[in-house]
PDB file of C-alpha atoms in Angstrom:
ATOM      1  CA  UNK A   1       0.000   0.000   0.000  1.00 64.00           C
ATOM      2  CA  UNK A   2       1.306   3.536  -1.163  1.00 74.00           C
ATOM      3  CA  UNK A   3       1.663   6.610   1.481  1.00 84.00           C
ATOM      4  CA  UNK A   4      -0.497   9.428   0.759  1.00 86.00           C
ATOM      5  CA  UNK A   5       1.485  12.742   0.994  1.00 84.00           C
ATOM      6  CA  UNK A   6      -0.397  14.977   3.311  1.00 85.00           C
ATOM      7  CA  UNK A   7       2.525  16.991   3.756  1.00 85.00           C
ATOM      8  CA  UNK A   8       1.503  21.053   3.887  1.00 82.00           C
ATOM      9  CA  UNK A   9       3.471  22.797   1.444  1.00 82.00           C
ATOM     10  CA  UNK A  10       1.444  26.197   1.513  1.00 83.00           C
ATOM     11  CA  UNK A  11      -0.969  27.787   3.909  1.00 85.00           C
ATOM     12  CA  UNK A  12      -2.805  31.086   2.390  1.00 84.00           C
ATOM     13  CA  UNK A  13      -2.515  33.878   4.867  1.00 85.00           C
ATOM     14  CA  UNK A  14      -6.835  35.096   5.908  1.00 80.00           C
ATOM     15  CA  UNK A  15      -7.587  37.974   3.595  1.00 81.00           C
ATOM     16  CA  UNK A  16      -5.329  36.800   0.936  1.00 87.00           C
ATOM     17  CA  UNK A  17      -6.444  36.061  -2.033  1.00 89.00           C
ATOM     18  CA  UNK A  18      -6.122  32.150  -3.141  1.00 87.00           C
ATOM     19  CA  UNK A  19      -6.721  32.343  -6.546  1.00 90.00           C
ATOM     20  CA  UNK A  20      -4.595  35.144  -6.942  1.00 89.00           C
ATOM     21  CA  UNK A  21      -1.410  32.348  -5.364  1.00 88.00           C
ATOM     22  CA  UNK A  22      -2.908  29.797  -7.439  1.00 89.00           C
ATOM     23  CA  UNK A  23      -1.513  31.938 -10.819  1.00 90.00           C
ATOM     24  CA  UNK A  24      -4.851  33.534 -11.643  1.00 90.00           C
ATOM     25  CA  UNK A  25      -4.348  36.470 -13.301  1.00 92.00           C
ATOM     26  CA  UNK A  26      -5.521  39.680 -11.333  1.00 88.00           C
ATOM     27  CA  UNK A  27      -8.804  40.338 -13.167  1.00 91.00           C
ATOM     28  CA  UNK A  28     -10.005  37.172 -13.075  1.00 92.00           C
ATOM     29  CA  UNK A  29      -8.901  36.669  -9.514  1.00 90.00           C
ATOM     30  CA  UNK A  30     -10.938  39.267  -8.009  1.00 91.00           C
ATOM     31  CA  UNK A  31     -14.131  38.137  -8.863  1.00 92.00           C
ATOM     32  CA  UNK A  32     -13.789  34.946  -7.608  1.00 91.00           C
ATOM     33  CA  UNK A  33     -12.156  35.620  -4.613  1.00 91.00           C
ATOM     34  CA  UNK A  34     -15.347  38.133  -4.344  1.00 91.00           C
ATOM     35  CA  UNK A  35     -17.488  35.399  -4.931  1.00 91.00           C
ATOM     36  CA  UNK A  36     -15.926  33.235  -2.603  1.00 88.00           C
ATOM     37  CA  UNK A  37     -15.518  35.431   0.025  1.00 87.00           C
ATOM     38  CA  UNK A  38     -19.908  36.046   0.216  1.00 89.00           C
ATOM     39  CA  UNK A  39     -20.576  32.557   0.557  1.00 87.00           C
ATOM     40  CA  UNK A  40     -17.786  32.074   3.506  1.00 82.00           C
ATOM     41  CA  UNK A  41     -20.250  35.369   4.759  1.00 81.00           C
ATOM     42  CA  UNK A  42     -23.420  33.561   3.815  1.00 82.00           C
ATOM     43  CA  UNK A  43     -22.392  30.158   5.348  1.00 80.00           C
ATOM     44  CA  UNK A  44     -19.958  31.002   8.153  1.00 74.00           C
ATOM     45  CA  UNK A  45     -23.057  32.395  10.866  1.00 71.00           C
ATOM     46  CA  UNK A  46     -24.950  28.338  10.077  1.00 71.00           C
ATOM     47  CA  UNK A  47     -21.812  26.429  11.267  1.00 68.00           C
ATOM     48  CA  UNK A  48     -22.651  24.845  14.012  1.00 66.00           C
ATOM     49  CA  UNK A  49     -19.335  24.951  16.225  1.00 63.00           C
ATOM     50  CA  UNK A  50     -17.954  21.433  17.168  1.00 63.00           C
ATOM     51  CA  UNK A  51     -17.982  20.303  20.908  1.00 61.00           C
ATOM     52  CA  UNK A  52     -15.097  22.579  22.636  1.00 60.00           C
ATOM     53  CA  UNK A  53     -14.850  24.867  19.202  1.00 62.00           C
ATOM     54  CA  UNK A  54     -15.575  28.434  20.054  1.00 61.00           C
ATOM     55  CA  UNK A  55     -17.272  30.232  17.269  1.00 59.00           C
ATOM     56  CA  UNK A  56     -15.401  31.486  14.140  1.00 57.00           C
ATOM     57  CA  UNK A  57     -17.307  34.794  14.550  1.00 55.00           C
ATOM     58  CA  UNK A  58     -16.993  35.547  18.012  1.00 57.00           C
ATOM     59  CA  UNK A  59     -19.221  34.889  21.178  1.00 54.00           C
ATOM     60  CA  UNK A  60     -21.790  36.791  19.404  1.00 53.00           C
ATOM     61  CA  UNK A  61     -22.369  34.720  16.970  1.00 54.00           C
ATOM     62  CA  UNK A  62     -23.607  31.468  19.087  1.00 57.00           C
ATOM     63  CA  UNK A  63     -25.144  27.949  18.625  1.00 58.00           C
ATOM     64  CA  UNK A  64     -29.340  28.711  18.029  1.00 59.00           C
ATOM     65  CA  UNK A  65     -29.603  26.356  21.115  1.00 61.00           C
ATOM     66  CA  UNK A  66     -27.422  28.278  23.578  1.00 61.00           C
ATOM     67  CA  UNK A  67     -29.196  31.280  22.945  1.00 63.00           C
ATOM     68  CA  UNK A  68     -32.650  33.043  24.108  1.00 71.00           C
ATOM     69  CA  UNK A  69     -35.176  32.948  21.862  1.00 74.00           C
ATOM     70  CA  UNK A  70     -36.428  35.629  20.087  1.00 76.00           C
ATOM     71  CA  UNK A  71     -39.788  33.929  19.343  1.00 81.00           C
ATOM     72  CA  UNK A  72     -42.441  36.084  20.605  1.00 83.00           C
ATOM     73  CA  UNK A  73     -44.097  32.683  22.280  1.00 84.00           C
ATOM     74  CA  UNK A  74     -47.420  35.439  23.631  1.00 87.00           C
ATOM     75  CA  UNK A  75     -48.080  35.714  19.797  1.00 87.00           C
ATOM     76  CA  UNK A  76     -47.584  32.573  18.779  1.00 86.00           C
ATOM     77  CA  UNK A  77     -49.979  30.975  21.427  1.00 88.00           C
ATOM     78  CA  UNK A  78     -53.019  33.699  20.228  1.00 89.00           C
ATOM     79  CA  UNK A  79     -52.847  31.726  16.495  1.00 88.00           C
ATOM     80  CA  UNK A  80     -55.262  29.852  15.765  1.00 90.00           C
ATOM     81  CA  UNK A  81     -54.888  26.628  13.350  1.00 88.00           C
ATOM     82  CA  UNK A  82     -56.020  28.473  10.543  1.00 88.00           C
ATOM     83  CA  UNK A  83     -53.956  31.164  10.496  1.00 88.00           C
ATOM     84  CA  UNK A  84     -50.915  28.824   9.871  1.00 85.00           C
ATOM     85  CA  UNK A  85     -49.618  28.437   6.383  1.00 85.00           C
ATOM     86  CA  UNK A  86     -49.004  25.200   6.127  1.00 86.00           C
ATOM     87  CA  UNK A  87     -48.688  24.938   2.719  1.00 86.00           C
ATOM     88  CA  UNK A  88     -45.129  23.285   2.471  1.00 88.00           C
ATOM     89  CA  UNK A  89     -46.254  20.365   5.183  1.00 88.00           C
ATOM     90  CA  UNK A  90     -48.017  17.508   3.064  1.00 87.00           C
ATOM     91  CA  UNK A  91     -51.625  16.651   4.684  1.00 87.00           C
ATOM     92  CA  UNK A  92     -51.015  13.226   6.738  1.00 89.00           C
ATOM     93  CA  UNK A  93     -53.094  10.607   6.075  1.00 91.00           C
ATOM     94  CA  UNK A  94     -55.685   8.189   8.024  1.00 92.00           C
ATOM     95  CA  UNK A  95     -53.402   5.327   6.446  1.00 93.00           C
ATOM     96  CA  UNK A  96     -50.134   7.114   7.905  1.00 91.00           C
ATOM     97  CA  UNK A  97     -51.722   7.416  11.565  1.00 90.00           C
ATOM     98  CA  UNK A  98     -52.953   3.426  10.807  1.00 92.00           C
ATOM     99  CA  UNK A  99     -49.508   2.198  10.268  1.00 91.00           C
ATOM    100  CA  UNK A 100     -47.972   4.297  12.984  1.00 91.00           C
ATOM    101  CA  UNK A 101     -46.179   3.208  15.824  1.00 89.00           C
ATOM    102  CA  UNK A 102     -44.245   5.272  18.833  1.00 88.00           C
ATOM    103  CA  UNK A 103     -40.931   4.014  19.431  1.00 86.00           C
ATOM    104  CA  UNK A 104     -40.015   4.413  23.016  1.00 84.00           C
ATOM    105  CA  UNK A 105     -36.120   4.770  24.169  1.00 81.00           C
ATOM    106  CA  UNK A 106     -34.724   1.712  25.697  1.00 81.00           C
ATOM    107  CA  UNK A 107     -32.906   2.426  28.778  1.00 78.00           C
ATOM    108  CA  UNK A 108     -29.953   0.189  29.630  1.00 69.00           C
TER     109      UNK A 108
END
């Protein structure tokens, strides 16, 4: 069996622009590293952090469960059934609730 190389040759500085080291040439460089750099914006607040990672943004920027909800629950209770679009949720069946069945933990 062949070794993989893993070995790290180059590590692009933050800010720096990657396609710009990879030999793009400046024009075309730009826009992607432009591109690139509003989806790291878009997708970098939905990472979750892994267990003993601290956030990539800052404390601000927190797991949705470790923080208070801004779900005005006095609101939410006053709906009533109809007023909730529930357009995207297929309609569950009488067949669905006939073949059914609640799977309780098993505790060890």
């Amino acid at each position: 069996m062949s070794k993989i190389d893993t070995r790290v040759r180059n590590v692009t500085e933050r800010g720096a622009n990657l396609f710009a080291e990879l030999s793009f040439a400046p024009e075309e460089s730009r826009p992607y590293q432009a591109e690139s750099q509003a989806l790291i914006n878009e997708t970098l607040p939905r990472k979750k952090p892994l267990k003993g990672e601290r956030s990539p943004l800052g404390s601000e920027h927190q797991h949705p469960m470790d923080r208070a909800s801004r779900t005005d629950w006095e609101w939410l209770k006053k709906l009533k059934d109809e007023q909730i679009d529930t357009s995207d949720i297929p309609e569950l069946s009488d067949e669905f609730f006939a073949r059914a069945c609640i799977l309780a933990p098993q505790y060890r």
